[in-house]
Each structure stands twice: as structure tokens, then as C-alpha cells.
Coordinates of C-alpha atoms and ligand atoms in Angstrom, one line a residue:
Chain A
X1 CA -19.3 29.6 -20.1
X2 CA -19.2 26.2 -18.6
X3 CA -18.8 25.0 -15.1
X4 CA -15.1 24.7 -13.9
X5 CA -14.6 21.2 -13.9
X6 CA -14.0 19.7 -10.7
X7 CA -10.7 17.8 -11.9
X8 CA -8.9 19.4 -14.8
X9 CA -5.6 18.0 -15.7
X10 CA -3.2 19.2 -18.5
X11 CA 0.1 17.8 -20.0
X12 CA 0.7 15.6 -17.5
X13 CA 3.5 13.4 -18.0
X14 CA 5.2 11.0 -15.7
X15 CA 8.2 8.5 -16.8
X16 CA 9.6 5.7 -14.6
X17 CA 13.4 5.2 -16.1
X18 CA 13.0 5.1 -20.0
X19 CA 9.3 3.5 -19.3
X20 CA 7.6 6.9 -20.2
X21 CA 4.0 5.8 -18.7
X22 CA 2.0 9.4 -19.0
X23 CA 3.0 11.4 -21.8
X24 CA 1.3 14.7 -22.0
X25 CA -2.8 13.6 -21.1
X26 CA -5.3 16.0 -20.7
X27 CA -8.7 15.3 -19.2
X28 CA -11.4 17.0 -17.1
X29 CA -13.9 15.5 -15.0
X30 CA -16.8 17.5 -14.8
X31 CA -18.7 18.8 -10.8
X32 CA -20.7 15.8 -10.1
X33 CA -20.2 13.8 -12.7
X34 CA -18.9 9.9 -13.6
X35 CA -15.8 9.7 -15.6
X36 CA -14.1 6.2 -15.9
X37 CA -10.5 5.5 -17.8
X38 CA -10.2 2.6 -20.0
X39 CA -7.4 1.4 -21.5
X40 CA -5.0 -1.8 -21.7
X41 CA -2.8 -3.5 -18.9
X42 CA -0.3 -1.6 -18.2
X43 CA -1.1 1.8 -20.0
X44 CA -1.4 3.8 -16.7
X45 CA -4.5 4.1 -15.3
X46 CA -3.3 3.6 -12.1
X47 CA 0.0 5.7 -12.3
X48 CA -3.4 8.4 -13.6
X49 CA -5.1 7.7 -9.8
X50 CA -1.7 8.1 -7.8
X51 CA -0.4 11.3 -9.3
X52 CA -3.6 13.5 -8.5
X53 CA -3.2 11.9 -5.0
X54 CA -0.1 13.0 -4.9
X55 CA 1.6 9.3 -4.2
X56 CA 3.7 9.4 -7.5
X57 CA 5.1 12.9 -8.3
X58 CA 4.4 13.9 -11.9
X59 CA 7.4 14.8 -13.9
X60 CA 5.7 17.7 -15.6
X61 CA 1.9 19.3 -16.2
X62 CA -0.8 20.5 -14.1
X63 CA -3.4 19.0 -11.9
X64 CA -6.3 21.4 -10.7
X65 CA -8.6 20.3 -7.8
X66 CA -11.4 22.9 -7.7
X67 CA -9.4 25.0 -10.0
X68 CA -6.3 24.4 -7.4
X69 CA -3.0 23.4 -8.6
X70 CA -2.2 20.5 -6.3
X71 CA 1.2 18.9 -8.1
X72 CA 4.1 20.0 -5.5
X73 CA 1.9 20.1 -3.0
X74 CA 2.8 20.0 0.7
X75 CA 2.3 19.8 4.2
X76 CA -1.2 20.8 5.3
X77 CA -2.1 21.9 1.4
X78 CA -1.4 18.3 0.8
X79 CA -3.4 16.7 3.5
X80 CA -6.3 18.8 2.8
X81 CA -6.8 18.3 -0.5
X82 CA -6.9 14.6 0.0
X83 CA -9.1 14.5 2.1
X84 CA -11.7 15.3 -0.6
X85 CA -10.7 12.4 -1.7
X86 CA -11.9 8.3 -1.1
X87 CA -9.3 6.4 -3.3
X88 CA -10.9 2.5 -3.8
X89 CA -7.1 0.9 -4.5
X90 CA -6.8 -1.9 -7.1
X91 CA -5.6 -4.7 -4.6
X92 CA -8.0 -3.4 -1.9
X93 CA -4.8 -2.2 0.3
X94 CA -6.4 -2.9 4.0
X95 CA -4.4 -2.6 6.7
X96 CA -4.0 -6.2 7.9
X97 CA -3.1 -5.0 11.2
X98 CA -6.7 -3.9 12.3
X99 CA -9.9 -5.7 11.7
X100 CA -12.5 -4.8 8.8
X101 CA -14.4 -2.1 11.1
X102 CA -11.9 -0.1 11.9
X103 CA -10.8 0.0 8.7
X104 CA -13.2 0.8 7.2
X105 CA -13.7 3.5 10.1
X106 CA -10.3 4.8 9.4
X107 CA -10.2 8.2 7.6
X108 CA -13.4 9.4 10.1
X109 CA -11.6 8.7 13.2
X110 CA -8.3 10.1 11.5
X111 CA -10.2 14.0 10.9
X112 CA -13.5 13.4 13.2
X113 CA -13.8 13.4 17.0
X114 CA -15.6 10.9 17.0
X115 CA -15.8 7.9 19.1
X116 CA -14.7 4.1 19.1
X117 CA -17.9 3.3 19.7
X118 CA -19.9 5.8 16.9
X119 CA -17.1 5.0 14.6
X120 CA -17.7 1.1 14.9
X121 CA -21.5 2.2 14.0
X122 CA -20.8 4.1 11.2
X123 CA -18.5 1.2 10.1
X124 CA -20.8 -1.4 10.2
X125 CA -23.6 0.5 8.4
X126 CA -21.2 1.3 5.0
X127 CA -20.1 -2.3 5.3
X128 CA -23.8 -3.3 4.7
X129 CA -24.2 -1.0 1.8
X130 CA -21.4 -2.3 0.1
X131 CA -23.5 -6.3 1.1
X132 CA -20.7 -7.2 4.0
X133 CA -23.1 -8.6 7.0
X134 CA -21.8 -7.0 10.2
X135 CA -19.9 -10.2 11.4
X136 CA -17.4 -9.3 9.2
X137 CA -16.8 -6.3 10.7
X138 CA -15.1 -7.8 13.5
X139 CA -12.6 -10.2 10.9
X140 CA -9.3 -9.5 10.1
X141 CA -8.7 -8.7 6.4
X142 CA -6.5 -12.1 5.8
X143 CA -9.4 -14.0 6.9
X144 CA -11.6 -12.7 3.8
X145 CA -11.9 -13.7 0.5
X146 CA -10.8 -11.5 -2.8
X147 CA -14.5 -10.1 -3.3
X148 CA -14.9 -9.2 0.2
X149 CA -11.4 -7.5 0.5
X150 CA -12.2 -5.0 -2.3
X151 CA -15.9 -4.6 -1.1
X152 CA -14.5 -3.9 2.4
X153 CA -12.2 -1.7 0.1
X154 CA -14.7 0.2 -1.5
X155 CA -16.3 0.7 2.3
X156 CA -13.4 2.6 3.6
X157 CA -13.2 4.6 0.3
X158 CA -17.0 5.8 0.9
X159 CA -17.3 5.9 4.9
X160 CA -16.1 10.1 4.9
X161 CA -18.7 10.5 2.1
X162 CA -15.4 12.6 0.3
X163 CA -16.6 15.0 -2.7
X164 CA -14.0 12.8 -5.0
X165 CA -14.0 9.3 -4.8
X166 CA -11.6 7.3 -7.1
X167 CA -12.4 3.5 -8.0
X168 CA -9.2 1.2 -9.8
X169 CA -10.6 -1.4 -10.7
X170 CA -14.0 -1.6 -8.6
X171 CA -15.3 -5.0 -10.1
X172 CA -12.7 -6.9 -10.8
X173 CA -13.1 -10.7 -9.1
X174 CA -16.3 -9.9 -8.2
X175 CA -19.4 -12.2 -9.5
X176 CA -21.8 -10.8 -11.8
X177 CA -24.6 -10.2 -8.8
X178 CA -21.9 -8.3 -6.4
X179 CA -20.7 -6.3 -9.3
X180 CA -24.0 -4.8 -10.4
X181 CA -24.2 -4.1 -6.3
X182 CA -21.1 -2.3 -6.7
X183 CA -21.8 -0.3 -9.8
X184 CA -25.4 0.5 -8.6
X185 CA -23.6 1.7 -5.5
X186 CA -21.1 3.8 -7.6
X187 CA -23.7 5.3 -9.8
X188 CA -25.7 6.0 -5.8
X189 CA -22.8 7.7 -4.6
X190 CA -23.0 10.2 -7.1
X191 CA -26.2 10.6 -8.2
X192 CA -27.2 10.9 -4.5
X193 CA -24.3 12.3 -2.5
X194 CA -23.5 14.4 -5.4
X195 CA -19.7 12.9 -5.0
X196 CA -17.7 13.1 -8.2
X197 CA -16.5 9.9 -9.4
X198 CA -13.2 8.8 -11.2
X199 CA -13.4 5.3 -12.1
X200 CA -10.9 2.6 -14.1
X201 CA -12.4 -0.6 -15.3
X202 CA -12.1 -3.0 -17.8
X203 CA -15.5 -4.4 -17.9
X204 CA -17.4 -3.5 -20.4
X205 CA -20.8 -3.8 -18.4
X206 CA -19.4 -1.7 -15.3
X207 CA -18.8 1.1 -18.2
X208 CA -22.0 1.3 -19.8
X209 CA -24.0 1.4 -16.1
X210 CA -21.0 3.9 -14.1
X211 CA -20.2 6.1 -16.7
X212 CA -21.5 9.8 -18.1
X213 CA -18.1 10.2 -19.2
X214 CA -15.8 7.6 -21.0
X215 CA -12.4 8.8 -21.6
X216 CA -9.7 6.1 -23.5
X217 CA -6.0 5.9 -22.7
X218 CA -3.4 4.7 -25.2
X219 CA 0.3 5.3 -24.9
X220 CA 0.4 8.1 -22.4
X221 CA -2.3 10.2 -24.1
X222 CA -6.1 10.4 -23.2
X223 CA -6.8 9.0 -27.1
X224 CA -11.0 9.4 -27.0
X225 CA -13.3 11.0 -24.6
X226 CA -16.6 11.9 -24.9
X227 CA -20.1 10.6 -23.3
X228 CA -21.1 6.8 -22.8
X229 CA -23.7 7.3 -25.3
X230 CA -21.2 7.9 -28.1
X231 CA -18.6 5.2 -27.2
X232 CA -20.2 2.9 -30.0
X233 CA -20.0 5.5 -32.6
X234 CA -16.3 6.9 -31.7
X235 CA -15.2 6.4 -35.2
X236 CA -11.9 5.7 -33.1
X237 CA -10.3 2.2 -34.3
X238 CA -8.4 2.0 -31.2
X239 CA -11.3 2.3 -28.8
X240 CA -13.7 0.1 -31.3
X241 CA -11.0 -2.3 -31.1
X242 CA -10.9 -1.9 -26.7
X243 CA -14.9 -2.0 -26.6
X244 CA -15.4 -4.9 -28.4
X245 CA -12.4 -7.1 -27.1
X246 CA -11.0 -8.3 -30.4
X247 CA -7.7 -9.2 -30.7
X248 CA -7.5 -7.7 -34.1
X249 CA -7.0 -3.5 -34.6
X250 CA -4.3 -1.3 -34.2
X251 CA -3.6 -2.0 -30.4
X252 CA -1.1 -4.8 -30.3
X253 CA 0.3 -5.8 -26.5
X254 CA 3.5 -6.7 -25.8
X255 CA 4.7 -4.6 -28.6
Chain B
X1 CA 41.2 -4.9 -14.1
X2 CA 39.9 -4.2 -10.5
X3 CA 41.2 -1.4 -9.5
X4 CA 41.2 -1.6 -5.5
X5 CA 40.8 2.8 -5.2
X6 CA 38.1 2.8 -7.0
X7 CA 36.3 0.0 -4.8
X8 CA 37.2 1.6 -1.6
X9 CA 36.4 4.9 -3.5
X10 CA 32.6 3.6 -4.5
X11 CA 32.0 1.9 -1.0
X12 CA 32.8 5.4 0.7
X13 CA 30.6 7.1 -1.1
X14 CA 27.6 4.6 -0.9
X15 CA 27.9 4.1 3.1
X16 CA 28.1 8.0 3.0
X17 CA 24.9 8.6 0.6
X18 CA 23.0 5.7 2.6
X19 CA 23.9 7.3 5.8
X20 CA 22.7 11.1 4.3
X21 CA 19.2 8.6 3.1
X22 CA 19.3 7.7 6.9
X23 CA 19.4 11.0 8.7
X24 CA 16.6 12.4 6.5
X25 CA 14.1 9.6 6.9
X26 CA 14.9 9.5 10.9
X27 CA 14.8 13.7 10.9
X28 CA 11.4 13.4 8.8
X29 CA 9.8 11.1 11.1
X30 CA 11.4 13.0 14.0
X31 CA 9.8 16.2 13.0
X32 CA 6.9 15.0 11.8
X33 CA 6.1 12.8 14.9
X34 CA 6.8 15.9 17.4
X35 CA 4.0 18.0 15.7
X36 CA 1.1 15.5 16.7
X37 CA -1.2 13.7 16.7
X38 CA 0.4 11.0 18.8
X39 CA -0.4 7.3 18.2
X40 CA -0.6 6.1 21.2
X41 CA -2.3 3.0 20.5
X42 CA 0.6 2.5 18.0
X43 CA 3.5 2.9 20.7
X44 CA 1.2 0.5 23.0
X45 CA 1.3 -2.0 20.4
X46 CA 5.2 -1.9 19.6
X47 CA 6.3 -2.0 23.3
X48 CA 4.3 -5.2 23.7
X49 CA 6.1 -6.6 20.4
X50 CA 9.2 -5.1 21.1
X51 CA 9.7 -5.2 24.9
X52 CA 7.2 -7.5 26.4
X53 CA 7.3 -10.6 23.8
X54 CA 11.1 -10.4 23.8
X55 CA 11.6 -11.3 27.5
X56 CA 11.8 -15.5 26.6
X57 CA 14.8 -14.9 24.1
X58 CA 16.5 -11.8 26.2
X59 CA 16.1 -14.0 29.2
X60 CA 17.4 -17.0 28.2
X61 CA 20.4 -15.1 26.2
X62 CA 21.2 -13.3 29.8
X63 CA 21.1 -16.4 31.8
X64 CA 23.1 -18.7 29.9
X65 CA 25.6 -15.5 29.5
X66 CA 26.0 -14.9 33.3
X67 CA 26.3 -18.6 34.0
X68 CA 29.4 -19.0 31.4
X69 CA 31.3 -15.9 32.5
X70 CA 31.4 -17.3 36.2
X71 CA 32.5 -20.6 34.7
X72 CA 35.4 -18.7 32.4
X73 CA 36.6 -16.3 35.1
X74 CA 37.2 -18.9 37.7
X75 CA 39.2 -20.6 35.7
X76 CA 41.1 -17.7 34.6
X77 CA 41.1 -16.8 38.0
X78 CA 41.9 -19.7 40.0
X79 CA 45.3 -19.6 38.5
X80 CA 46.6 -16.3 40.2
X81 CA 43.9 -16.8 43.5
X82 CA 41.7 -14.4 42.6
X83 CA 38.5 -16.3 42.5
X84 CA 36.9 -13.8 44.8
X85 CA 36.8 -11.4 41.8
X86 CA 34.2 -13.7 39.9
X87 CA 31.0 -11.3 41.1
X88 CA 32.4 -8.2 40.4
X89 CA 33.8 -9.8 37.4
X90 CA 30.3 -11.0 36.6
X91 CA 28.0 -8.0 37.3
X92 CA 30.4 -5.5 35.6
X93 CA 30.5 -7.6 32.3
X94 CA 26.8 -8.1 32.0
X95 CA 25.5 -4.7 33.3
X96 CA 27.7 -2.3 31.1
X97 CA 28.7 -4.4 28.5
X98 CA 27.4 -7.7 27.8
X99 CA 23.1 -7.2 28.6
X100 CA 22.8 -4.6 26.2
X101 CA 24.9 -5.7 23.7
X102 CA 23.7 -9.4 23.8
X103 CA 19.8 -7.8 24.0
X104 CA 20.4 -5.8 21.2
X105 CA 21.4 -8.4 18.7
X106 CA 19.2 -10.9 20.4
X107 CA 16.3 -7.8 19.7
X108 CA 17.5 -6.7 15.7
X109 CA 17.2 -10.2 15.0
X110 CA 13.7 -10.8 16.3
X111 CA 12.1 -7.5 16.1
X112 CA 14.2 -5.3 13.4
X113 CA 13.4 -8.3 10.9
X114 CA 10.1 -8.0 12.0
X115 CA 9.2 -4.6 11.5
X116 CA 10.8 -5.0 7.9
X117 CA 8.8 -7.4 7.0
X118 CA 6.1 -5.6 8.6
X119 CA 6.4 -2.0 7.1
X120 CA 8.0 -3.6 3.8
X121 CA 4.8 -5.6 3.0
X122 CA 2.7 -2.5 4.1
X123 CA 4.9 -0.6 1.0
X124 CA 4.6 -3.7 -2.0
X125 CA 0.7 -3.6 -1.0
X126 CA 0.2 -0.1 -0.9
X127 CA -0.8 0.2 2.8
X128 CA 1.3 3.0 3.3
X129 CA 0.0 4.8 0.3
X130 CA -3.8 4.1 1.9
X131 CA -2.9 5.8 5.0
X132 CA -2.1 8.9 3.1
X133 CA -5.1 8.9 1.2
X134 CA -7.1 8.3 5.3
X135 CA -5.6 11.7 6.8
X136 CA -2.6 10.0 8.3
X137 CA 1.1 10.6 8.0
X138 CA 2.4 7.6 7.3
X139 CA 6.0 8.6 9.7
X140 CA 3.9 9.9 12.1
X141 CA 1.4 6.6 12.6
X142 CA 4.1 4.4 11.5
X143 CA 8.0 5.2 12.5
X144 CA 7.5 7.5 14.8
X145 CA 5.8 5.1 17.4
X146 CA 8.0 2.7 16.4
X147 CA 11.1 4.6 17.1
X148 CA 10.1 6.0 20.5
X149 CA 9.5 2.2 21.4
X150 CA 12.6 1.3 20.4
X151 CA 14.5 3.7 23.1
X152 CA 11.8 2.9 26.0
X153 CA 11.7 -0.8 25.5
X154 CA 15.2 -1.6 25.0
X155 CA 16.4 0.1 28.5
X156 CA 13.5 -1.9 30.2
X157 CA 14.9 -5.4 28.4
X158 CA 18.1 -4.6 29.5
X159 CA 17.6 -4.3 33.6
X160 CA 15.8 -7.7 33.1
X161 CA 18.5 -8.9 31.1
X162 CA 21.3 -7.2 34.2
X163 CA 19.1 -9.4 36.9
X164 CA 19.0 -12.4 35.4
X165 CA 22.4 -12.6 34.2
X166 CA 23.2 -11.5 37.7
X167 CA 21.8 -14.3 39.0
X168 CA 22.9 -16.6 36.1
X169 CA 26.6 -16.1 37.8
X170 CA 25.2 -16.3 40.9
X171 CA 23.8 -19.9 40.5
X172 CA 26.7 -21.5 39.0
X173 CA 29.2 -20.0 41.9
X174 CA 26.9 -20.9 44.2
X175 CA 25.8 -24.5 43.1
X176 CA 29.1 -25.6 41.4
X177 CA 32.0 -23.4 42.7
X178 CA 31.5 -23.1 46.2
X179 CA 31.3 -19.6 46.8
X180 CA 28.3 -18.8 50.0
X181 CA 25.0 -17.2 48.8
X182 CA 25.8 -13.9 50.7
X183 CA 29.3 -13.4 50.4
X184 CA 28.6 -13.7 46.5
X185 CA 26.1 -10.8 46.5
X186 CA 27.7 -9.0 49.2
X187 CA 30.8 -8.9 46.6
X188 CA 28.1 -8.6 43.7
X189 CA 27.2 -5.1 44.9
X190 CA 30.3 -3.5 46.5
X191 CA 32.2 -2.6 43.7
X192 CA 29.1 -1.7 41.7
X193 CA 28.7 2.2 40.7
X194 CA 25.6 3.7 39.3
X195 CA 27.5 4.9 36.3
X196 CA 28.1 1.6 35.4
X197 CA 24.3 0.8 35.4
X198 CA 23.4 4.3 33.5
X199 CA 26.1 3.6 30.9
X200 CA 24.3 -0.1 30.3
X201 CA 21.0 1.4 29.8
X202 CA 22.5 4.8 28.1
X203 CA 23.6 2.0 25.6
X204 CA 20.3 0.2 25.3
X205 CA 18.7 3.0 24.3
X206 CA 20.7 3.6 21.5
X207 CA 20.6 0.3 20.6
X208 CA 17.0 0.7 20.5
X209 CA 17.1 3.7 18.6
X210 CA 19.1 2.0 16.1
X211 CA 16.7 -1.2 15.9
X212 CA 13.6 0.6 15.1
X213 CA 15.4 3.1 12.8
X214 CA 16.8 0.0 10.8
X215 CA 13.8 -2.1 10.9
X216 CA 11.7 1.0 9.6
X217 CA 13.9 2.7 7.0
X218 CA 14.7 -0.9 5.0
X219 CA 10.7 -1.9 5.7
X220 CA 9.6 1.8 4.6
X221 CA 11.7 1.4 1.8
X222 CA 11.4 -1.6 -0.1
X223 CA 10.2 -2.0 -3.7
X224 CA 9.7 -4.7 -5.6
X225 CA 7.3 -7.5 -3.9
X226 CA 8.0 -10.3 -1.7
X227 CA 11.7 -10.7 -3.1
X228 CA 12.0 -6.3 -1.9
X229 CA 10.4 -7.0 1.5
X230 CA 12.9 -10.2 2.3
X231 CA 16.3 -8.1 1.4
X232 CA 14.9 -5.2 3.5
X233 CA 14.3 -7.6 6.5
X234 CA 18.4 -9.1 5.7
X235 CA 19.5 -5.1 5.6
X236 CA 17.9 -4.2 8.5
X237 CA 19.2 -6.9 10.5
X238 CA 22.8 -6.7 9.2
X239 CA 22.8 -3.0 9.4
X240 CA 21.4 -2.5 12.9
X241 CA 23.8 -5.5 14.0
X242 CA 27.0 -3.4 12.7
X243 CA 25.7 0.1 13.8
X244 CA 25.2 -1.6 17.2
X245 CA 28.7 -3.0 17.6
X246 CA 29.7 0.5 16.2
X247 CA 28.0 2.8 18.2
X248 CA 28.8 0.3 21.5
X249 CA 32.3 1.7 21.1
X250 CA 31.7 5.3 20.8
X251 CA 29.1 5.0 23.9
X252 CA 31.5 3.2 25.8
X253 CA 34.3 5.6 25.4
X254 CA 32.1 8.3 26.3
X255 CA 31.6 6.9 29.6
X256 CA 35.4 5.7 30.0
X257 CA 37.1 6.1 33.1
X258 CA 33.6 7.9 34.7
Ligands
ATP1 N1 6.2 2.5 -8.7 C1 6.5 2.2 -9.9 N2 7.8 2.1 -10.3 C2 8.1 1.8 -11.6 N3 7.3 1.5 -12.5 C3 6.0 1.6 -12.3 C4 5.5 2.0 -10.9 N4 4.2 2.0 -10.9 C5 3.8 1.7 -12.2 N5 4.9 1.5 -13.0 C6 4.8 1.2 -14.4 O1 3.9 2.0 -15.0 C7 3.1 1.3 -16.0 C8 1.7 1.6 -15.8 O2 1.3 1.0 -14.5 P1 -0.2 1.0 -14.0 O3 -0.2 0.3 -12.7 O4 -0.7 2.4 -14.0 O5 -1.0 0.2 -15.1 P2 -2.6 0.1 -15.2 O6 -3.0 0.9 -16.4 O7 -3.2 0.4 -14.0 O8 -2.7 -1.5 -15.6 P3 -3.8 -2.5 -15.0 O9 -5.0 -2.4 -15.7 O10 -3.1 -3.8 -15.2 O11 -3.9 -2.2 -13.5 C9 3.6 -0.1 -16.0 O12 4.4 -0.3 -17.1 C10 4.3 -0.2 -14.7 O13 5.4 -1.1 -14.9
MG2 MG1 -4.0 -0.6 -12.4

């Protein structure tokens, strides 16, 4: 008898128009463990992300949060179940209205009494473990660069220290030095804080040192899944063809 | 072949379905926002926007506004004798009809397009999604504020607007037409009621409503990058201008003859 997984989804299928995005994927990510999604542009990794938070509605299928159905959910259901959760969005998605620090300070002083003050502490002290010096706390998020927005990003995702933290795309425009930064951070979060992680990322590198879990999707349906270890030795052609970045296989784009 | 039922019959029914769209989001964010947790720091923020950095434009609008109504009712006026009409003429024009209606457009224009813009880049770049992953309502934190700023900040606009219109007509009758400083604001104020006052700001509070509603629903709603978050900013404008003008009517003829 295993351990309930932590995120168990089945059938899920969601369409926009005649673009049928998610048809019918199934995956579980395991109490405490690293699972990250590859797959090409476009294939739904993200759509994957938004419909366990809830954002985009899932046409059918199940979602279970701690063995919790959580599609249709509402109200105060709704809110608390996110709030296990840290999302890390793709394009960063900082509210360009308040500076970095409060920010990043955001979901604690949304649920926590706490106060400016502690808050702007707190702040400051994720921003240095994601390598932001505390000047930038006080910046506004136009004024930094593309690295810095998705670090400052991946701060606000940790700064609750949720159970779940989802990462889209955590190294992408990062430079080789900041991105091993980021992934040693990832692999911290839940090796240390016992968090469980649900990642997406399309570099290869970020794989091999995030995951215990690698889990390929291809048109709609979770097409390989199985420990990092094994990724080499799928015997899949599809995720051979993904690993290895070659332009020849069975995966055409744009077709 | 256009058949001309069938347009009028389409257009009916997409005003109708847009107005249904309407009432839910404003009833969502209503109920939502009267549960708590208020934002005040939000509301704070939006009656600076709204009320505080719209002074320059409401001011000047009200000014030049009172100064051309004494201009165009003395001549009307001078034909029959009546000149001495010119400040109640004035000060009942501006205060229940002209100040809020000239603040309102002067405001949809300037602040509905802004909070368009605003909430409709907040959508393409999935701010608004953020917030809902922080603990945060996005109507609550968002509209909500938004909309109770609208109704406090438009009234306040407005009794600046009243003054300095006032005294927009009181300078050109004064300086150019001859009429004695007191005399003028004796005749300013004796045929002034309250209701006409309450009916101006009544109005502006609507008007307010309207703005906010407009700027947030198009804004909230946009899809489709920078291209979505422009038409927004055009509906909301263009839609709280024509609600205005709309609802200006239906206000007014609830206060008729009071
Ligand atoms: N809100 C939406 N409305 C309509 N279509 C959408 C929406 N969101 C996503 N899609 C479509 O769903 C598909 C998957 O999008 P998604 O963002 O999940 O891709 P992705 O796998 O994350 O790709 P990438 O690696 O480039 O980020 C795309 O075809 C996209 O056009
Ligand atoms: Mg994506």
C-alpha cells in the first residue's frame, strides 16, 4: 500500500474552442517529492499549472489535493486550498504597482497578522536566498531586468514556505550561474522544507538536478513518466527525441 | 441582403447580454467586497488618482464653462432685459447640470481609460491570476476599492467643479459685463435651493459609479495582449460616456420639479 500521493490527477481534459489542449492526462506527484513536466511549446504545461489552481476550469476529470477533489471548487474551499500552494508564473507576474518587497511579502501579509515592518524583514531575507541584494527590495518591478523579475518571482512563490510550490519555467533567461542557484534552491525547498514540488522546464540540466520524477507531455496526454534515473533508457522515441533536442523523431511542430 | 430586423434584432440582444455580463461582475465585486477584508490602502490610492489628480482638468473644464455661459446668456438675455437673470442662470446650469456632467466626461476620459489600461494589463500578464494564488480576491482588492472611490471622489470633484464655475461666471460679469461684485453673488444665491445642489452631487455619484464600473469591467476583462488592453480602455471610455449621458436623464427626471 503506497502513500496517497499528495497531487493525483485523472482524466483531465481541458479544450479552448476546437484547440483541445489536455485530453485525458493522468499523473501523481508523490508527498514530498520533485516532479517536473516536459514537453514542447505549446503542449500545455502551463494550462497543467492553472487548472489545479483553479485559474482555468477543467472541462472534465479529477484533481485531488491531499486526496481532496478541488475542480468546482469555491468560496473559502477554494481559497484554502491554494494557499498550500506557491505558484512561480512563467512571465514572473509581479504586481508592478508595489515595489519588490512587498511583493514578495504579499501572500504572508494577505493570511498573517503580521506587520509592515516584520513583513519587509521576511521579504528581504527570501530575496537574498533567491541572490537579490536587499536594495532591490525597495525597486519597482519595471526597473529590473528579466533574471531579476523571475528570481523576485520565485521569492514571492517561497516567502509562505506553502506545502506545494509550482515552478513554470523557473530558469528560463537566467545565466548558467543563477540557474544552478535556482535549481539548488528548488531541490532545498524540498529536500529541506519538505515542500512538494511541481516543476516545467525545458532545460535539460534543470531536469537532471530538480527532478525525482520526470513525467513527458505529448498531445494532451502525460506520454512517459517514471524516475530521472530512467529518462535515458525510456525506450520512448518521443521523449528520446525531447531529451536529446534533435529535430529528427516522431514529434514534428507546427504540424 | 441586410435585413435591417435582424440588425436591430442582434444589437438588442447584445446591449441586453452585455448589460446581464455587467450586473454580475458589479453584484460579484459588490458582495464580495462587503464581506471583508477591506483594502484600505487600495481605496487611498484610487481617491488620490481619481479625485485628487483630477482637480487641474475638472478645474479648468469648470472655469472656462462658467465663464462662457455668462457670455451666452447675456446675450440671449440682453435682448428681452433680463440680464439680471445671468447668476441664477449661471449657478443653476453648472451646479445641477453642467459640473457633473462636464466632470464626468472630463473624469471617464482620464481615469476610466486609465484603470483599463491598468486592470487590463494586470489580466494579459497574469497579475490578477497571481493575486489569487496570494490569498486575495481579486474583486475584493481590485474593483471593489475602485468602485467605492468612484462614488466618494466624483461628489467631492464636483463641489470644486460648482465653485469654480461659480466664480468662472462671476469673473466675466464682473470684469467684462458690468454687473457689481455683490449684487452678482447676492443674486448668485437667492434663487439657489439645496435640492439643486443634492441633485448635482446625487448625479456625480452615479457618474462615479459608472466610471469605475466601466473602467474595471473592460480592464478586468480583456484578453488578448496589448491590442485586448487598448480596445478595453476605448470601451470603457465610450461606454461610461453613453451610460453617463443616459443615466443624467433618468437622475434628472427623478429630481424634476423637487
Ligand atoms: N487563456 C487561454 N485562452 C485560449 N487558449 C489558451 C489559453 N491559455 C492557453 N491556451 C492555449 O493552450 C495551449 C497550451 O498553452 P500553454 O501556455 O499551456 O503552453 P505551454 O506548454 O506552457 O508552452 P510553453 O512551454 O511555450 O510555455 C496553447 O495552444 C495556447 O494557445
Ligand atoms: Mg508555459
Amino acid at each position: 500500500m503506497t502513500e496517497q500521493p499528495k497531487i493525483r490527477i485523472r482524466a483531465l481534459t481541458k479544450s479552448f474552442g476546437p484547440n483541445r489542449v489536455l485530453r485525458g492526462l493522468d499523473l501523481d506527484v508523490p508527498k514530498g517529492g520533485s516532479v517536473v513536466v516536459i514537453g514542447g511549446s505549446g503542449t500545455g504545461k502551463s494550462v497543467l499549472l492553472k487548472c489545479i489552481l483553479g485559474l482555468l476550469e477543467p472541462d472534465a476529470g479529477s484533481i485531488r489535493i491531499d486526496g481532496e477533489e478541488v475542480v468546482g471548487a469555491r468560496g473559502k474551499k477554494l481559497t484554502a486550498y491554494r494557499a498550500k500552494i506557491g505558484m512561480l508564473f512563467q512571465g514572473a507576474a509581479l504586481f508592478d504597482s508595489l515595489p519588490v518587497w512587498e511583493n514578495v511579502a504579499f501572500g504572508l501579509m494577505a493570511t498573517n497578522s503580521i506587520s509592515r515592518p516584520e513583513a519587509r524583514d521576511k521579504a528581504i531575507e527570501t530575496l537574498q536566498k533567491v541572490g537579490l541584494a536587499s536594495a532591490t527590495a525597495d525597486l519597482y518591478p519595471a526597473e529590473l531586468s528579466g533574471g531579476m523579475k523571475k528570481r523576485a518571482g520565485l521569492a514571492r512563490a517561497i516567502c509562505t514556505s506553502p506545502e506545494i510550490i509550482f515552478f513554470d519555467e523557473p530558469t528560463t533567461g537566467l545565466d548558467p550561474i543563477m540557474s544552478d542557484v535556482i535549481n539548488e534552491l528548488i531541490r532545498n525547498s524540498v529536500s529541506d522544507l519538505g515542500a512538494t514540488a511541481l516543476s516545467i522546464t525545458h532545460d535539460m540540466g534543470s531536469v537532471r538536478k530538480i527532478a525525482d520524477r520526470v513525467a513527458m507531455l505529448y498531445e494532451g496526454r502525460i506520454i512517459w513518466e517514471g524516475p530521472v534515473a530512467t529518462m535515458e533508457q525510456s525506450g520512448d522515441p518521443h521523449v528520446e527525441q525531447f531529451i536529446n533536442g534533435k529535430a529528427e523523431g516522431p514529434i514534428r511542430l507546427g504540424g | 441582403m441586410i435585413n435591417p430586423v435582424q440588425v436591430v434584432g442582434s444589437a438588442v440582444i447584445a446591449v441586453s447580454q452585455a448589460a446581464g455580463r455587467i450586473l454580475i461582475f458589479a453584484g460579484g465585486a459588490i458582495g464580495n467586497g462587503l464581506v471583508g477584508p477591506f483594502y484600505w490602502r487600495q481605496l487611498g490610492r484610487q481617491l488620490v488618482e481619481m479625485g485628487y489628480q483630477s482637480l487641474p482638468v475638472v478645474g479648468l473644464t469648470a472655469i472656462f464653462t462658467g465663464m462662457v455661459l455668462a457670455l451666452q446668456s447675456h446675450t440671449g438675455f440682453a435682448r428681452f432685459q433680463a440680464e439680471s437673470a445671468i447668476p441664477t442662470i449661471v449657478v443653476l446650469s453648472v451646479v445641477r447640470e453642467l459640473g457633473p456632467v462636464l466632470a464626468g466626461l472630463m473624469v471617464a476620459g482620464r481615469v476610466g481609460a486609465a484603470m483599463a489600461a491598468e486592470l487590463g494589463t494586470m489580466r494579459v500578464t497574469e497579475q490578477i491570476d497571481a493575486l489569487a494564488t496570494l490569498s486575495t480576491d481579486p474583486m475584493r482588492y481590485l474593483v471593489f476599492p475602485r468602485l467605492v472611490a468612484g462614488l466618494i471622489a466624483l461628489p467631492l470633484l464636483v463641489v470644486v467643479a460648482n465653485i469654480i464655475g461659480v466664480m468662472g461666471g462671476y469673473l466675466v460679469s464682473v470684469f467684462k459685463l458690468g454687473f457689481g461684485p455683490i449684487e452678482y453673488l447676492n443674486r448668485t444665491f437667492e434663487f439657489l435651493e439645496l435640492m439643486d445642489v443634492v441633485s448635482g452631487l446625487v448625479k456625480a455619484a452615479v457618474f462615479g459609479f459608472i466610471i469605475a464600473l466601466m473602467g474595471c469591467y473592460h480592464g478586468y476583462n480583456s484578453e488578448g495582449g496589448a491590442q485586448g488592453v487598448g480596445t478595453a480602455t476605448t470601451r470603457a471610455v465610450v461606454s461610461a460616456s453613453i451610460l453617463i449621458l443616459t443615466a443624467n436623464y433618468f437622475v434628472t427626471e427623478a429630481f424634476f420639479d423637487r
